PDB file of C-alpha atoms in Angstrom:
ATOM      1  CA  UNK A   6      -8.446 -39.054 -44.721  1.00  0.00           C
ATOM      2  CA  UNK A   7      -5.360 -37.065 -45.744  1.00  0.00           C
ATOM      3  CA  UNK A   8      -3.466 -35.368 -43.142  1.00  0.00           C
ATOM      4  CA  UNK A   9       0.182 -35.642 -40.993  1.00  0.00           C
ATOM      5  CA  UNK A  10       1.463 -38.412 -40.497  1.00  0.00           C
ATOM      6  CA  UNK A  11       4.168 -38.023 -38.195  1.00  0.00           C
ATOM      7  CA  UNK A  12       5.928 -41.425 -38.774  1.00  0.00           C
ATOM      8  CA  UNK A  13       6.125 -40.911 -42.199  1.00  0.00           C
ATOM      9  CA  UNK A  14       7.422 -37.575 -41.325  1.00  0.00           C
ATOM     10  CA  UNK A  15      10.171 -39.278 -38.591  1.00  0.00           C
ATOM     11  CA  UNK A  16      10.763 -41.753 -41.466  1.00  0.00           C
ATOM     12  CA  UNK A  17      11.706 -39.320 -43.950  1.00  0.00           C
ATOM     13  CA  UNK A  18      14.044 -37.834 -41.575  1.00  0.00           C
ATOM     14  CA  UNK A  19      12.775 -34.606 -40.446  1.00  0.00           C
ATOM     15  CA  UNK A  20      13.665 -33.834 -36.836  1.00  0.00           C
ATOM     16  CA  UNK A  21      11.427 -31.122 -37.211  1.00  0.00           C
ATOM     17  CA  UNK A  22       8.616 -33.405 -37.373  1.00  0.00           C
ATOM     18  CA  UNK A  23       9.791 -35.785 -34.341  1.00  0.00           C
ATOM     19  CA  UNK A  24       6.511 -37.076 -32.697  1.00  0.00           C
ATOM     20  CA  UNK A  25       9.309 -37.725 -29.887  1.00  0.00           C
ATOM     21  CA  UNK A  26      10.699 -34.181 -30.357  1.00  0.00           C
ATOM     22  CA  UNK A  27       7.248 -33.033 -30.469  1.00  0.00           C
ATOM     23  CA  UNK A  28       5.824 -34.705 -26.905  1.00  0.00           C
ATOM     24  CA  UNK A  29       9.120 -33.776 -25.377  1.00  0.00           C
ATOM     25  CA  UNK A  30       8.687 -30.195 -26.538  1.00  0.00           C
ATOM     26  CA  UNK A  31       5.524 -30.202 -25.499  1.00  0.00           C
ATOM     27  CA  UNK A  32       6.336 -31.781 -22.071  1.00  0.00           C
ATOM     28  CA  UNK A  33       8.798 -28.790 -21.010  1.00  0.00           C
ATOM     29  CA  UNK A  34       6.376 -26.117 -22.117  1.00  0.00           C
ATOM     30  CA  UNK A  35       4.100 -27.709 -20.190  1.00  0.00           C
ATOM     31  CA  UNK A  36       6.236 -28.275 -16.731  1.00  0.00           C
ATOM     32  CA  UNK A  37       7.386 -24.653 -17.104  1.00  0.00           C
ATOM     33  CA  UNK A  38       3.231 -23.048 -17.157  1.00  0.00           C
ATOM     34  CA  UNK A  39       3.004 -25.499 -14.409  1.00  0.00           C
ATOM     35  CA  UNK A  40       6.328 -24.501 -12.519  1.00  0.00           C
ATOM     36  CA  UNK A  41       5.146 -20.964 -12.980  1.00  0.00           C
ATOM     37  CA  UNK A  42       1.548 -21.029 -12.240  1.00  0.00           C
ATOM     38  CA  UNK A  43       2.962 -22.889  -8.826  1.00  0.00           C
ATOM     39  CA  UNK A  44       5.505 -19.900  -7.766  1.00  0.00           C
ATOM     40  CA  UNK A  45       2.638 -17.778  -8.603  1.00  0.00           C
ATOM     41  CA  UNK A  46       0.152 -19.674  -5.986  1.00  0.00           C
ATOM     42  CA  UNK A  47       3.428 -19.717  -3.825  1.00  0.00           C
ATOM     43  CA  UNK A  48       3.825 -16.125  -3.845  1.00  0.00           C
ATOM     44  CA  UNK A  49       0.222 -15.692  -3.297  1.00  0.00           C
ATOM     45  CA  UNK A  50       0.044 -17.843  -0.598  1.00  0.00           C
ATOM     46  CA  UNK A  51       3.297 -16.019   1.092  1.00  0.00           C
ATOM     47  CA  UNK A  52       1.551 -12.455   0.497  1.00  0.00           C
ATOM     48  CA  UNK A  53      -1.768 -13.866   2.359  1.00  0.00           C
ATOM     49  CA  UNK A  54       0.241 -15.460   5.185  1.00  0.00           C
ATOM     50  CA  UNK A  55       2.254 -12.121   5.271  1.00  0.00           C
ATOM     51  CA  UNK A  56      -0.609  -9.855   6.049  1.00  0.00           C
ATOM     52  CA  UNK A  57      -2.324 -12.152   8.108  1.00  0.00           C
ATOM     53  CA  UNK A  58       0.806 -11.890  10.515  1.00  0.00           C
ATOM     54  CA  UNK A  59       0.903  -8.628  10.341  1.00  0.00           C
ATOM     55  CA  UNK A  60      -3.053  -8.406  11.327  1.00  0.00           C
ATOM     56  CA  UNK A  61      -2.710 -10.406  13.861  1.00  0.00           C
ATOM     57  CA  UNK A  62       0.549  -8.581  15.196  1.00  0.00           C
ATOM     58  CA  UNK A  63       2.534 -12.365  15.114  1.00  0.00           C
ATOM     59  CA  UNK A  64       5.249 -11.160  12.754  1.00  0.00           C
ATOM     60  CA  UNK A  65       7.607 -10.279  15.347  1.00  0.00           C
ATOM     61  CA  UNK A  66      10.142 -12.724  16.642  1.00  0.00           C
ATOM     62  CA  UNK A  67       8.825 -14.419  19.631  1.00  0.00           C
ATOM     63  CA  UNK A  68       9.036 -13.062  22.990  1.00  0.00           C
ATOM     64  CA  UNK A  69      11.205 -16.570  24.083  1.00  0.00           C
ATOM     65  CA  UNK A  70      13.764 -16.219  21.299  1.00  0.00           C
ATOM     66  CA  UNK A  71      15.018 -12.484  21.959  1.00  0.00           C
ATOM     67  CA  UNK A  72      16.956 -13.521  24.617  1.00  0.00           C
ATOM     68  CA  UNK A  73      18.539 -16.292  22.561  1.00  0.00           C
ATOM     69  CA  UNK A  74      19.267 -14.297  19.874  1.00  0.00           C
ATOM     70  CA  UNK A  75      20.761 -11.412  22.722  1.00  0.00           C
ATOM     71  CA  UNK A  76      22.885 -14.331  24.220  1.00  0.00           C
ATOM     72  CA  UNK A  77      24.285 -15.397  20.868  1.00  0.00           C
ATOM     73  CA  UNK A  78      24.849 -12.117  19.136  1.00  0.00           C
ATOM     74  CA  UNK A  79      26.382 -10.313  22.021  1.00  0.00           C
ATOM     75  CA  UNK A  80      28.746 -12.525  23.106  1.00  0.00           C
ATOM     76  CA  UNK A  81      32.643 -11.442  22.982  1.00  0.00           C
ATOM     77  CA  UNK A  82      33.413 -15.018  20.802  1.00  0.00           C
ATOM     78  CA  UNK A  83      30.622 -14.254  18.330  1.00  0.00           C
ATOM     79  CA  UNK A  84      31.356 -14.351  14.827  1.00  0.00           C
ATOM     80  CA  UNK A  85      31.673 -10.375  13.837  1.00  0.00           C
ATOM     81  CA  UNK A  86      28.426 -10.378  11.559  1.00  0.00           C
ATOM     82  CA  UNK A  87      26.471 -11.913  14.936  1.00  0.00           C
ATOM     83  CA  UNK A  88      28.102  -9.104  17.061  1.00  0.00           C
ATOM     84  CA  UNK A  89      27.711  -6.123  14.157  1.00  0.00           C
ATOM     85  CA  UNK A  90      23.619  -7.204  14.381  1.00  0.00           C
ATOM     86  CA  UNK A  91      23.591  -6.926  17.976  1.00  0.00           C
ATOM     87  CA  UNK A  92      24.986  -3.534  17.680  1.00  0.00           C
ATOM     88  CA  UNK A  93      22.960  -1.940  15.587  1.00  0.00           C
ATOM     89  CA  UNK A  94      19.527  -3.322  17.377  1.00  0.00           C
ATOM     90  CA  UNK A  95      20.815  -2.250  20.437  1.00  0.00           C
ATOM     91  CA  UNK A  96      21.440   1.520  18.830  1.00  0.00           C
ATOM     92  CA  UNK A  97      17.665   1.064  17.743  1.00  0.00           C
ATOM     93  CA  UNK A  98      18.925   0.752  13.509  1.00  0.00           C
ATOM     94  CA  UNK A  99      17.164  -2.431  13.737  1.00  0.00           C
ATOM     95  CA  UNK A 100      15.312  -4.428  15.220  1.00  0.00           C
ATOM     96  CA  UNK A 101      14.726  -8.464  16.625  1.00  0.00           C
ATOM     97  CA  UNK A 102      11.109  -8.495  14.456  1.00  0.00           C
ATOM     98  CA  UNK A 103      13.105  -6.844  11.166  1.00  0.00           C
ATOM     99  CA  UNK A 104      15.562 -10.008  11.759  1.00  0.00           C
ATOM    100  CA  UNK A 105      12.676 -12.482  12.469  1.00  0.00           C
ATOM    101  CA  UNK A 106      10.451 -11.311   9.445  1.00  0.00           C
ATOM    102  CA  UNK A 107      13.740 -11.670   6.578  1.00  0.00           C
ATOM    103  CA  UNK A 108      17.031 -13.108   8.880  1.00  0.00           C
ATOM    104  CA  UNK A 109      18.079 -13.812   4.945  1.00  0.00           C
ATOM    105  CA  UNK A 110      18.746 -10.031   4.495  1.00  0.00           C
ATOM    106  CA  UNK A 111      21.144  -9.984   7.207  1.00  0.00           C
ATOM    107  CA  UNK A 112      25.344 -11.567   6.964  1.00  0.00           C
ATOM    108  CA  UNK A 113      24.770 -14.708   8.153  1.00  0.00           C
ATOM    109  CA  UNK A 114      21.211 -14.137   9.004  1.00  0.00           C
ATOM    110  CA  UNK A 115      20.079 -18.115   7.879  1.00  0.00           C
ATOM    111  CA  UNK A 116      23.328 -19.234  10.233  1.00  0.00           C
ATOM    112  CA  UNK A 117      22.181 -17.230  13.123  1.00  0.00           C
ATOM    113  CA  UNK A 118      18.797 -18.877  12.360  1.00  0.00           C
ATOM    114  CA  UNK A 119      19.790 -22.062  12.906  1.00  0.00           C
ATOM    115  CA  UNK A 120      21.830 -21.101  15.693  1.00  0.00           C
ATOM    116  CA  UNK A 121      18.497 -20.609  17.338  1.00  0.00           C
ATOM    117  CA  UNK A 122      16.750 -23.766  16.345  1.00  0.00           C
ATOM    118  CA  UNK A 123      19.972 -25.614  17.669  1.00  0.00           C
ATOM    119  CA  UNK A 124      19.707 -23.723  21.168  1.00  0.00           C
ATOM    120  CA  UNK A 125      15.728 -24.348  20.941  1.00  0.00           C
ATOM    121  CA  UNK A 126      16.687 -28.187  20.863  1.00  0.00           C
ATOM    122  CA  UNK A 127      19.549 -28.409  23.144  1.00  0.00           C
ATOM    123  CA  UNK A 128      16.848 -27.040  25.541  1.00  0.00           C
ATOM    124  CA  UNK A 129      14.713 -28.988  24.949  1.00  0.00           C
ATOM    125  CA  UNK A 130      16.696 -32.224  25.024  1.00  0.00           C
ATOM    126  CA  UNK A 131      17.501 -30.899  28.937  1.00  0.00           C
ATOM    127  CA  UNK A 132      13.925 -30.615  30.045  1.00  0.00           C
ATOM    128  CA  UNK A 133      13.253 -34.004  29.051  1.00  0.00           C
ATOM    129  CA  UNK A 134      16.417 -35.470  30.414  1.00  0.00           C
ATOM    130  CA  UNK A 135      15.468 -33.510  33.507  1.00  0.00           C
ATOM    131  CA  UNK A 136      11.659 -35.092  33.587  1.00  0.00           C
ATOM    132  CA  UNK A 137      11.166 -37.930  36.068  1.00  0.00           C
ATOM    133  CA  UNK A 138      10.991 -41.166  35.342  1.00  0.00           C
ATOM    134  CA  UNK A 139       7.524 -42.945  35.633  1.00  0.00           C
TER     135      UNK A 139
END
């Protein structure tokens, strides 16, 4: 049987030839088709979610955080991108649900985000601290 032999090939010092080169070649062609058929399934899966929402009219920011986000964006120490937003939803160029559905498209949008979550908690924390003990 006649045919490559790759450690001949590696022997003979041809790089091009590598069985090493060759798997590892091989291995990052195959991690990207699988990193990209992922983000595809990702993208898929964001698109179904998406509509879904949007079917279901859930895409809106919920009716508990609005007040949050009112309390935190309107205040007079507010950072000036928190106070800008509150301005412009209050003059109806935007709205609580456009910040909900993409807070990344807005100056600190993610920040304001987590603002939230951190208020969500802190509230939280109280009503337990404020439930009796059995």
């Amino acid at each position: 049987m006649t045919g490559f032999d790759p450690f001949a090939a590696a022997a003979a010092g041809n790089d091009a030839t590598d069985p090493w080169d060759l798997l590892a070649d091989l291995s990052r062609r195959s991690a990207g088709t699988s990193l990209d058929r992922a983000l595809d399934e990702l993208g898929e899966l964001v698109d179904r979610i998406d509509a879904e929402e949007r079917a279901e009219g859930t895409d809106g920011a919920p009716a508990e955080v609005v007040p949050v986000l009112e309390v935190l964006t309107g205040a007079d120490d507010a950072p000036l991108t928190y106070r800008s937003l509150h301005r412009r939803v209050r003059e109806g160029y935007t709205s609580w649900d456009a910040f909900w559905r993409a807070p990344h498209q807005e100056a600190d949008g993610l920040r304001l985000l987590q603002d939230v979550m951190r208020v969500g908690r802190e509230g939280i924390a109280d009503g337990i601290a404020r439930l009796p003990e059995e």
